[in-house]
Amino acid sequence: MIAVVARNEITQPSLTEALVSHFALAFIAGSLAVARTIGPWRAMLRLLPDRVRSLVIGTAVAVALLLLAGLVLVLGAVVAGFEKVVELTELLSPGVVGGSLLVLIEVLYLSNAVIWGMSYIAGPGFALGTGTLVAPTGVKLGTVPLLPLLGALPEPGTPPPWVMSVIAVPFLAGAVAGVIVIRVAPTPTVE
């Protein structure tokens, strides 16, 4: 309904994408609700075969470590670029009500920022619209929305060589996940 109402000369939302994405969201939410009624997550893990369970746990550990690393990167960037964040907030001069809404929007964007941080750590980086790229190999910023959280973005140009060390984080997460998989896996058999 929103995709139909929002259609005009400038915005042309895809009805197919809207339907598919919302059906997928409903399926995932429904599946999680059904799984939760079956019992606690630990009980459901015990229903899986031993080898599959060890892989599921290892994958969950790797993803959790990468998300944690993305969160640490984002929070570190906000602390490092706090002056710019404050400058952008003052430039908007939102007032009390607008400031509250701005904080709410930034908290909601935090999950996106964590995934952007994870993409940065993985190496390819992320884009914020056309003509922008934020990656460990270089930063090119085009027109960026005026959101104070985006004041934490690095300066355009080539970052110092030590920044490339963040690419080691996915390998460390994989190593930790591998150790977890081996520890959880059943004893080796003839296979």
JSON list of C-alpha atoms in Angstrom, two decimals:
[
{"chain": "A", "resi": 1, "resn": "MET", "atom": "CA", "xyz": [0.00, 0.00, 0.00]},
{"chain": "A", "resi": 2, "resn": "ILE", "atom": "CA", "xyz": [2.83, 2.39, 0.89]},
{"chain": "A", "resi": 3, "resn": "ALA", "atom": "CA", "xyz": [4.64, 1.51, -2.35]},
{"chain": "A", "resi": 4, "resn": "VAL", "atom": "CA", "xyz": [1.51, 2.42, -4.33]},
{"chain": "A", "resi": 5, "resn": "VAL", "atom": "CA", "xyz": [0.92, 5.65, -2.40]},
{"chain": "A", "resi": 6, "resn": "ALA", "atom": "CA", "xyz": [4.58, 6.73, -2.60]},
{"chain": "A", "resi": 7, "resn": "ARG", "atom": "CA", "xyz": [4.72, 6.38, -6.40]},
{"chain": "A", "resi": 8, "resn": "ASN", "atom": "CA", "xyz": [5.32, 9.68, -8.24]},
{"chain": "A", "resi": 9, "resn": "GLU", "atom": "CA", "xyz": [7.62, 11.12, -10.92]},
{"chain": "A", "resi": 10, "resn": "ILE", "atom": "CA", "xyz": [10.66, 11.03, -8.64]},
{"chain": "A", "resi": 11, "resn": "THR", "atom": "CA", "xyz": [10.19, 7.86, -6.59]},
{"chain": "A", "resi": 12, "resn": "GLN", "atom": "CA", "xyz": [9.18, 4.66, -8.33]},
{"chain": "A", "resi": 13, "resn": "PRO", "atom": "CA", "xyz": [9.06, 1.91, -5.68]},
{"chain": "A", "resi": 14, "resn": "SER", "atom": "CA", "xyz": [8.91, -1.61, -7.04]},
{"chain": "A", "resi": 15, "resn": "LEU", "atom": "CA", "xyz": [5.72, -3.39, -6.06]},
{"chain": "A", "resi": 16, "resn": "THR", "atom": "CA", "xyz": [7.40, -6.77, -6.58]},
{"chain": "A", "resi": 17, "resn": "GLU", "atom": "CA", "xyz": [10.29, -5.88, -4.24]},
{"chain": "A", "resi": 18, "resn": "ALA", "atom": "CA", "xyz": [7.86, -4.54, -1.64]},
{"chain": "A", "resi": 19, "resn": "LEU", "atom": "CA", "xyz": [5.77, -7.71, -1.72]},
{"chain": "A", "resi": 20, "resn": "VAL", "atom": "CA", "xyz": [8.73, -10.12, -1.72]},
{"chain": "A", "resi": 21, "resn": "SER", "atom": "CA", "xyz": [10.60, -8.28, 1.05]},
{"chain": "A", "resi": 22, "resn": "HIS", "atom": "CA", "xyz": [7.54, -8.07, 3.29]},
{"chain": "A", "resi": 23, "resn": "PHE", "atom": "CA", "xyz": [6.61, -11.70, 2.72]},
{"chain": "A", "resi": 24, "resn": "ALA", "atom": "CA", "xyz": [10.21, -12.66, 3.55]},
{"chain": "A", "resi": 25, "resn": "LEU", "atom": "CA", "xyz": [10.11, -10.52, 6.70]},
{"chain": "A", "resi": 26, "resn": "ALA", "atom": "CA", "xyz": [6.79, -12.08, 7.74]},
{"chain": "A", "resi": 27, "resn": "PHE", "atom": "CA", "xyz": [8.16, -15.58, 7.07]},
{"chain": "A", "resi": 28, "resn": "ILE", "atom": "CA", "xyz": [11.30, -14.96, 9.14]},
{"chain": "A", "resi": 29, "resn": "ALA", "atom": "CA", "xyz": [9.36, -13.36, 12.00]},
{"chain": "A", "resi": 30, "resn": "GLY", "atom": "CA", "xyz": [6.79, -16.17, 11.95]},
{"chain": "A", "resi": 31, "resn": "SER", "atom": "CA", "xyz": [9.51, -18.83, 11.86]},
{"chain": "A", "resi": 32, "resn": "LEU", "atom": "CA", "xyz": [11.26, -17.26, 14.84]},
{"chain": "A", "resi": 33, "resn": "ALA", "atom": "CA", "xyz": [7.98, -17.09, 16.75]},
{"chain": "A", "resi": 34, "resn": "VAL", "atom": "CA", "xyz": [7.20, -20.73, 16.02]},
{"chain": "A", "resi": 35, "resn": "ALA", "atom": "CA", "xyz": [10.75, -21.76, 16.95]},
{"chain": "A", "resi": 36, "resn": "ARG", "atom": "CA", "xyz": [10.48, -19.83, 20.21]},
{"chain": "A", "resi": 37, "resn": "THR", "atom": "CA", "xyz": [7.25, -21.62, 21.15]},
{"chain": "A", "resi": 38, "resn": "ILE", "atom": "CA", "xyz": [8.96, -24.99, 20.60]},
{"chain": "A", "resi": 39, "resn": "GLY", "atom": "CA", "xyz": [11.35, -24.27, 23.44]},
{"chain": "A", "resi": 40, "resn": "PRO", "atom": "CA", "xyz": [14.53, -22.48, 24.39]},
{"chain": "A", "resi": 41, "resn": "TRP", "atom": "CA", "xyz": [17.23, -22.03, 21.74]},
{"chain": "A", "resi": 42, "resn": "ARG", "atom": "CA", "xyz": [19.53, -24.52, 23.48]},
{"chain": "A", "resi": 43, "resn": "ALA", "atom": "CA", "xyz": [16.83, -27.19, 23.24]},
{"chain": "A", "resi": 44, "resn": "MET", "atom": "CA", "xyz": [16.44, -26.53, 19.53]},
{"chain": "A", "resi": 45, "resn": "LEU", "atom": "CA", "xyz": [20.21, -26.78, 19.03]},
{"chain": "A", "resi": 46, "resn": "ARG", "atom": "CA", "xyz": [20.11, -30.23, 20.60]},
{"chain": "A", "resi": 47, "resn": "LEU", "atom": "CA", "xyz": [17.59, -31.30, 17.92]},
{"chain": "A", "resi": 48, "resn": "LEU", "atom": "CA", "xyz": [20.22, -30.79, 15.21]},
{"chain": "A", "resi": 49, "resn": "PRO", "atom": "CA", "xyz": [22.67, -33.54, 14.25]},
{"chain": "A", "resi": 50, "resn": "ASP", "atom": "CA", "xyz": [26.04, -33.21, 16.00]},
{"chain": "A", "resi": 51, "resn": "ARG", "atom": "CA", "xyz": [28.06, -32.02, 13.01]},
{"chain": "A", "resi": 52, "resn": "VAL", "atom": "CA", "xyz": [25.42, -29.54, 11.85]},
{"chain": "A", "resi": 53, "resn": "ARG", "atom": "CA", "xyz": [25.10, -28.20, 15.40]},
{"chain": "A", "resi": 54, "resn": "SER", "atom": "CA", "xyz": [28.84, -27.57, 15.62]},
{"chain": "A", "resi": 55, "resn": "LEU", "atom": "CA", "xyz": [28.77, -25.66, 12.31]},
{"chain": "A", "resi": 56, "resn": "VAL", "atom": "CA", "xyz": [25.75, -23.60, 13.36]},
{"chain": "A", "resi": 57, "resn": "ILE", "atom": "CA", "xyz": [27.43, -22.64, 16.63]},
{"chain": "A", "resi": 58, "resn": "GLY", "atom": "CA", "xyz": [30.71, -21.83, 14.87]},
{"chain": "A", "resi": 59, "resn": "THR", "atom": "CA", "xyz": [28.96, -19.69, 12.27]},
{"chain": "A", "resi": 60, "resn": "ALA", "atom": "CA", "xyz": [27.02, -17.85, 14.98]},
{"chain": "A", "resi": 61, "resn": "VAL", "atom": "CA", "xyz": [30.26, -17.17, 16.86]},
{"chain": "A", "resi": 62, "resn": "ALA", "atom": "CA", "xyz": [31.99, -15.83, 13.72]},
{"chain": "A", "resi": 63, "resn": "VAL", "atom": "CA", "xyz": [29.08, -13.55, 12.82]},
{"chain": "A", "resi": 64, "resn": "ALA", "atom": "CA", "xyz": [28.77, -12.32, 16.41]},
{"chain": "A", "resi": 65, "resn": "LEU", "atom": "CA", "xyz": [32.49, -11.51, 16.55]},
{"chain": "A", "resi": 66, "resn": "LEU", "atom": "CA", "xyz": [32.32, -9.62, 13.25]},
{"chain": "A", "resi": 67, "resn": "LEU", "atom": "CA", "xyz": [29.28, -7.65, 14.42]},
{"chain": "A", "resi": 68, "resn": "LEU", "atom": "CA", "xyz": [31.04, -6.86, 17.69]},
{"chain": "A", "resi": 69, "resn": "ALA", "atom": "CA", "xyz": [34.11, -5.69, 15.78]},
{"chain": "A", "resi": 70, "resn": "GLY", "atom": "CA", "xyz": [31.87, -3.50, 13.58]},
{"chain": "A", "resi": 71, "resn": "LEU", "atom": "CA", "xyz": [30.28, -1.99, 16.70]},
{"chain": "A", "resi": 72, "resn": "VAL", "atom": "CA", "xyz": [33.68, -1.30, 18.25]},
{"chain": "A", "resi": 73, "resn": "LEU", "atom": "CA", "xyz": [34.83, 0.34, 15.00]},
{"chain": "A", "resi": 74, "resn": "VAL", "atom": "CA", "xyz": [31.72, 2.54, 14.81]},
{"chain": "A", "resi": 75, "resn": "LEU", "atom": "CA", "xyz": [31.92, 3.60, 18.46]},
{"chain": "A", "resi": 76, "resn": "GLY", "atom": "CA", "xyz": [35.63, 4.29, 18.08]},
{"chain": "A", "resi": 77, "resn": "ALA", "atom": "CA", "xyz": [34.97, 6.40, 14.98]},
{"chain": "A", "resi": 78, "resn": "VAL", "atom": "CA", "xyz": [32.24, 8.35, 16.80]},
{"chain": "A", "resi": 79, "resn": "VAL", "atom": "CA", "xyz": [34.61, 9.03, 19.70]},
{"chain": "A", "resi": 80, "resn": "ALA", "atom": "CA", "xyz": [37.43, 10.02, 17.34]},
{"chain": "A", "resi": 81, "resn": "GLY", "atom": "CA", "xyz": [35.16, 12.26, 15.25]},
{"chain": "A", "resi": 82, "resn": "PHE", "atom": "CA", "xyz": [33.07, 13.57, 18.12]},
{"chain": "A", "resi": 83, "resn": "GLU", "atom": "CA", "xyz": [33.90, 17.21, 17.33]},
{"chain": "A", "resi": 84, "resn": "LYS", "atom": "CA", "xyz": [32.55, 16.78, 13.79]},
{"chain": "A", "resi": 85, "resn": "VAL", "atom": "CA", "xyz": [29.43, 15.01, 15.12]},
{"chain": "A", "resi": 86, "resn": "VAL", "atom": "CA", "xyz": [28.78, 17.92, 17.51]},
{"chain": "A", "resi": 87, "resn": "GLU", "atom": "CA", "xyz": [29.44, 20.42, 14.70]},
{"chain": "A", "resi": 88, "resn": "LEU", "atom": "CA", "xyz": [26.87, 18.73, 12.45]},
{"chain": "A", "resi": 89, "resn": "THR", "atom": "CA", "xyz": [24.35, 18.62, 15.29]},
{"chain": "A", "resi": 90, "resn": "GLU", "atom": "CA", "xyz": [24.82, 22.35, 15.96]},
{"chain": "A", "resi": 91, "resn": "LEU", "atom": "CA", "xyz": [24.52, 23.05, 12.24]},
{"chain": "A", "resi": 92, "resn": "LEU", "atom": "CA", "xyz": [21.10, 21.38, 12.24]},
{"chain": "A", "resi": 93, "resn": "SER", "atom": "CA", "xyz": [20.09, 23.22, 15.47]},
{"chain": "A", "resi": 94, "resn": "PRO", "atom": "CA", "xyz": [17.24, 20.77, 16.06]},
{"chain": "A", "resi": 95, "resn": "GLY", "atom": "CA", "xyz": [15.89, 22.12, 19.38]},
{"chain": "A", "resi": 96, "resn": "VAL", "atom": "CA", "xyz": [14.58, 19.87, 22.14]},
{"chain": "A", "resi": 97, "resn": "VAL", "atom": "CA", "xyz": [11.93, 17.94, 20.21]},
{"chain": "A", "resi": 98, "resn": "GLY", "atom": "CA", "xyz": [14.01, 17.79, 17.03]},
{"chain": "A", "resi": 99, "resn": "GLY", "atom": "CA", "xyz": [17.05, 16.76, 19.06]},
{"chain": "A", "resi": 100, "resn": "SER", "atom": "CA", "xyz": [15.10, 13.91, 20.62]},
{"chain": "A", "resi": 101, "resn": "LEU", "atom": "CA", "xyz": [13.97, 12.75, 17.19]},
{"chain": "A", "resi": 102, "resn": "LEU", "atom": "CA", "xyz": [17.51, 13.12, 15.86]},
{"chain": "A", "resi": 103, "resn": "VAL", "atom": "CA", "xyz": [18.86, 10.92, 18.66]},
{"chain": "A", "resi": 104, "resn": "LEU", "atom": "CA", "xyz": [16.14, 8.36, 17.92]},
{"chain": "A", "resi": 105, "resn": "ILE", "atom": "CA", "xyz": [17.03, 8.34, 14.21]},
{"chain": "A", "resi": 106, "resn": "GLU", "atom": "CA", "xyz": [20.73, 7.92, 15.01]},
{"chain": "A", "resi": 107, "resn": "VAL", "atom": "CA", "xyz": [20.01, 5.03, 17.39]},
{"chain": "A", "resi": 108, "resn": "LEU", "atom": "CA", "xyz": [17.94, 3.38, 14.67]},
{"chain": "A", "resi": 109, "resn": "TYR", "atom": "CA", "xyz": [20.77, 3.92, 12.17]},
{"chain": "A", "resi": 110, "resn": "LEU", "atom": "CA", "xyz": [23.26, 2.34, 14.57]},
{"chain": "A", "resi": 111, "resn": "SER", "atom": "CA", "xyz": [22.46, -1.17, 13.30]},
{"chain": "A", "resi": 112, "resn": "ASN", "atom": "CA", "xyz": [23.20, -0.04, 9.73]},
{"chain": "A", "resi": 113, "resn": "ALA", "atom": "CA", "xyz": [26.38, 1.63, 10.92]},
{"chain": "A", "resi": 114, "resn": "VAL", "atom": "CA", "xyz": [27.50, -1.61, 12.60]},
{"chain": "A", "resi": 115, "resn": "ILE", "atom": "CA", "xyz": [26.98, -3.51, 9.34]},
{"chain": "A", "resi": 116, "resn": "TRP", "atom": "CA", "xyz": [28.87, -0.75, 7.48]},
{"chain": "A", "resi": 117, "resn": "GLY", "atom": "CA", "xyz": [31.68, -1.15, 10.03]},
{"chain": "A", "resi": 118, "resn": "MET", "atom": "CA", "xyz": [31.66, -4.89, 9.45]},
{"chain": "A", "resi": 119, "resn": "SER", "atom": "CA", "xyz": [31.89, -4.30, 5.69]},
{"chain": "A", "resi": 120, "resn": "TYR", "atom": "CA", "xyz": [34.79, -1.92, 6.26]},
{"chain": "A", "resi": 121, "resn": "ILE", "atom": "CA", "xyz": [36.59, -4.52, 8.37]},
{"chain": "A", "resi": 122, "resn": "ALA", "atom": "CA", "xyz": [35.95, -7.23, 5.76]},
{"chain": "A", "resi": 123, "resn": "GLY", "atom": "CA", "xyz": [37.78, -5.12, 3.16]},
{"chain": "A", "resi": 124, "resn": "PRO", "atom": "CA", "xyz": [35.36, -4.02, 0.44]},
{"chain": "A", "resi": 125, "resn": "GLY", "atom": "CA", "xyz": [33.96, -1.16, 2.50]},
{"chain": "A", "resi": 126, "resn": "PHE", "atom": "CA", "xyz": [30.62, 0.51, 1.87]},
{"chain": "A", "resi": 127, "resn": "ALA", "atom": "CA", "xyz": [29.02, 3.28, -0.15]},
{"chain": "A", "resi": 128, "resn": "LEU", "atom": "CA", "xyz": [26.66, 6.03, 1.01]},
{"chain": "A", "resi": 129, "resn": "GLY", "atom": "CA", "xyz": [25.09, 6.94, -2.30]},
{"chain": "A", "resi": 130, "resn": "THR", "atom": "CA", "xyz": [26.65, 7.72, -5.63]},
{"chain": "A", "resi": 131, "resn": "GLY", "atom": "CA", "xyz": [30.28, 8.64, -5.83]},
{"chain": "A", "resi": 132, "resn": "THR", "atom": "CA", "xyz": [31.20, 7.54, -2.32]},
{"chain": "A", "resi": 133, "resn": "LEU", "atom": "CA", "xyz": [33.33, 4.70, -1.05]},
{"chain": "A", "resi": 134, "resn": "VAL", "atom": "CA", "xyz": [34.62, 4.13, 2.46]},
{"chain": "A", "resi": 135, "resn": "ALA", "atom": "CA", "xyz": [37.14, 1.29, 2.59]},
{"chain": "A", "resi": 136, "resn": "PRO", "atom": "CA", "xyz": [40.48, 0.56, 4.26]},
{"chain": "A", "resi": 137, "resn": "THR", "atom": "CA", "xyz": [42.18, 1.12, 0.91]},
{"chain": "A", "resi": 138, "resn": "GLY", "atom": "CA", "xyz": [40.78, 4.62, 0.46]},
{"chain": "A", "resi": 139, "resn": "VAL", "atom": "CA", "xyz": [37.93, 7.00, 1.20]},
{"chain": "A", "resi": 140, "resn": "LYS", "atom": "CA", "xyz": [36.04, 8.96, -1.41]},
{"chain": "A", "resi": 141, "resn": "LEU", "atom": "CA", "xyz": [33.09, 10.99, -0.17]},
{"chain": "A", "resi": 142, "resn": "GLY", "atom": "CA", "xyz": [30.56, 12.57, -2.48]},
{"chain": "A", "resi": 143, "resn": "THR", "atom": "CA", "xyz": [27.42, 14.24, -1.21]},
{"chain": "A", "resi": 144, "resn": "VAL", "atom": "CA", "xyz": [26.60, 12.68, 2.15]},
{"chain": "A", "resi": 145, "resn": "PRO", "atom": "CA", "xyz": [23.32, 13.22, 4.04]},
{"chain": "A", "resi": 146, "resn": "LEU", "atom": "CA", "xyz": [23.49, 15.71, 6.89]},
{"chain": "A", "resi": 147, "resn": "LEU", "atom": "CA", "xyz": [23.23, 13.20, 9.72]},
{"chain": "A", "resi": 148, "resn": "PRO", "atom": "CA", "xyz": [25.48, 13.85, 12.72]},
{"chain": "A", "resi": 149, "resn": "LEU", "atom": "CA", "xyz": [26.37, 10.13, 12.98]},
{"chain": "A", "resi": 150, "resn": "LEU", "atom": "CA", "xyz": [27.99, 10.41, 9.55]},
{"chain": "A", "resi": 151, "resn": "GLY", "atom": "CA", "xyz": [30.41, 12.94, 10.99]},
{"chain": "A", "resi": 152, "resn": "ALA", "atom": "CA", "xyz": [32.33, 9.89, 12.21]},
{"chain": "A", "resi": 153, "resn": "LEU", "atom": "CA", "xyz": [33.28, 8.98, 8.63]},
{"chain": "A", "resi": 154, "resn": "PRO", "atom": "CA", "xyz": [37.01, 9.14, 7.92]},
{"chain": "A", "resi": 155, "resn": "GLU", "atom": "CA", "xyz": [38.45, 12.03, 5.93]},
{"chain": "A", "resi": 156, "resn": "PRO", "atom": "CA", "xyz": [38.64, 11.51, 2.13]},
{"chain": "A", "resi": 157, "resn": "GLY", "atom": "CA", "xyz": [41.92, 10.24, 0.78]},
{"chain": "A", "resi": 158, "resn": "THR", "atom": "CA", "xyz": [44.25, 7.35, 1.39]},
{"chain": "A", "resi": 159, "resn": "PRO", "atom": "CA", "xyz": [44.29, 6.22, 5.01]},
{"chain": "A", "resi": 160, "resn": "PRO", "atom": "CA", "xyz": [47.55, 5.41, 6.81]},
{"chain": "A", "resi": 161, "resn": "PRO", "atom": "CA", "xyz": [48.97, 1.94, 6.06]},
{"chain": "A", "resi": 162, "resn": "TRP", "atom": "CA", "xyz": [48.22, 0.63, 9.58]},
{"chain": "A", "resi": 163, "resn": "VAL", "atom": "CA", "xyz": [44.48, 0.88, 8.82]},
{"chain": "A", "resi": 164, "resn": "MET", "atom": "CA", "xyz": [44.81, -2.18, 6.60]},
{"chain": "A", "resi": 165, "resn": "SER", "atom": "CA", "xyz": [45.37, -4.21, 9.77]},
{"chain": "A", "resi": 166, "resn": "VAL", "atom": "CA", "xyz": [41.58, -4.26, 10.31]},
{"chain": "A", "resi": 167, "resn": "ILE", "atom": "CA", "xyz": [41.40, -6.83, 7.54]},
{"chain": "A", "resi": 168, "resn": "ALA", "atom": "CA", "xyz": [42.93, -9.35, 9.97]},
{"chain": "A", "resi": 169, "resn": "VAL", "atom": "CA", "xyz": [39.77, -9.27, 12.13]},
{"chain": "A", "resi": 170, "resn": "PRO", "atom": "CA", "xyz": [37.70, -11.60, 9.88]},
{"chain": "A", "resi": 171, "resn": "PHE", "atom": "CA", "xyz": [40.57, -14.10, 9.89]},
{"chain": "A", "resi": 172, "resn": "LEU", "atom": "CA", "xyz": [40.73, -13.97, 13.69]},
{"chain": "A", "resi": 173, "resn": "ALA", "atom": "CA", "xyz": [36.94, -14.41, 13.89]},
{"chain": "A", "resi": 174, "resn": "GLY", "atom": "CA", "xyz": [37.24, -17.41, 11.56]},
{"chain": "A", "resi": 175, "resn": "ALA", "atom": "CA", "xyz": [40.02, -18.91, 13.68]},
{"chain": "A", "resi": 176, "resn": "VAL", "atom": "CA", "xyz": [37.98, -18.52, 16.87]},
{"chain": "A", "resi": 177, "resn": "ALA", "atom": "CA", "xyz": [34.93, -20.00, 15.13]},
{"chain": "A", "resi": 178, "resn": "GLY", "atom": "CA", "xyz": [37.07, -22.91, 13.88]},
{"chain": "A", "resi": 179, "resn": "VAL", "atom": "CA", "xyz": [38.25, -23.66, 17.40]},
{"chain": "A", "resi": 180, "resn": "ILE", "atom": "CA", "xyz": [34.62, -23.56, 18.61]},
{"chain": "A", "resi": 181, "resn": "VAL", "atom": "CA", "xyz": [33.52, -25.90, 15.81]},
{"chain": "A", "resi": 182, "resn": "ILE", "atom": "CA", "xyz": [36.26, -28.38, 16.68]},
{"chain": "A", "resi": 183, "resn": "ARG", "atom": "CA", "xyz": [35.46, -28.23, 20.40]},
{"chain": "A", "resi": 184, "resn": "VAL", "atom": "CA", "xyz": [31.71, -28.71, 19.85]},
{"chain": "A", "resi": 185, "resn": "ALA", "atom": "CA", "xyz": [32.03, -31.31, 17.07]},
{"chain": "A", "resi": 186, "resn": "PRO", "atom": "CA", "xyz": [31.63, -34.95, 17.95]},
{"chain": "A", "resi": 187, "resn": "THR", "atom": "CA", "xyz": [34.67, -37.15, 18.07]},
{"chain": "A", "resi": 188, "resn": "PRO", "atom": "CA", "xyz": [36.14, -37.95, 14.66]},
{"chain": "A", "resi": 189, "resn": "THR", "atom": "CA", "xyz": [34.96, -41.13, 12.98]},
{"chain": "A", "resi": 190, "resn": "VAL", "atom": "CA", "xyz": [36.14, -43.09, 9.98]},
{"chain": "A", "resi": 191, "resn": "GLU", "atom": "CA", "xyz": [34.56, -40.53, 7.63]}
]
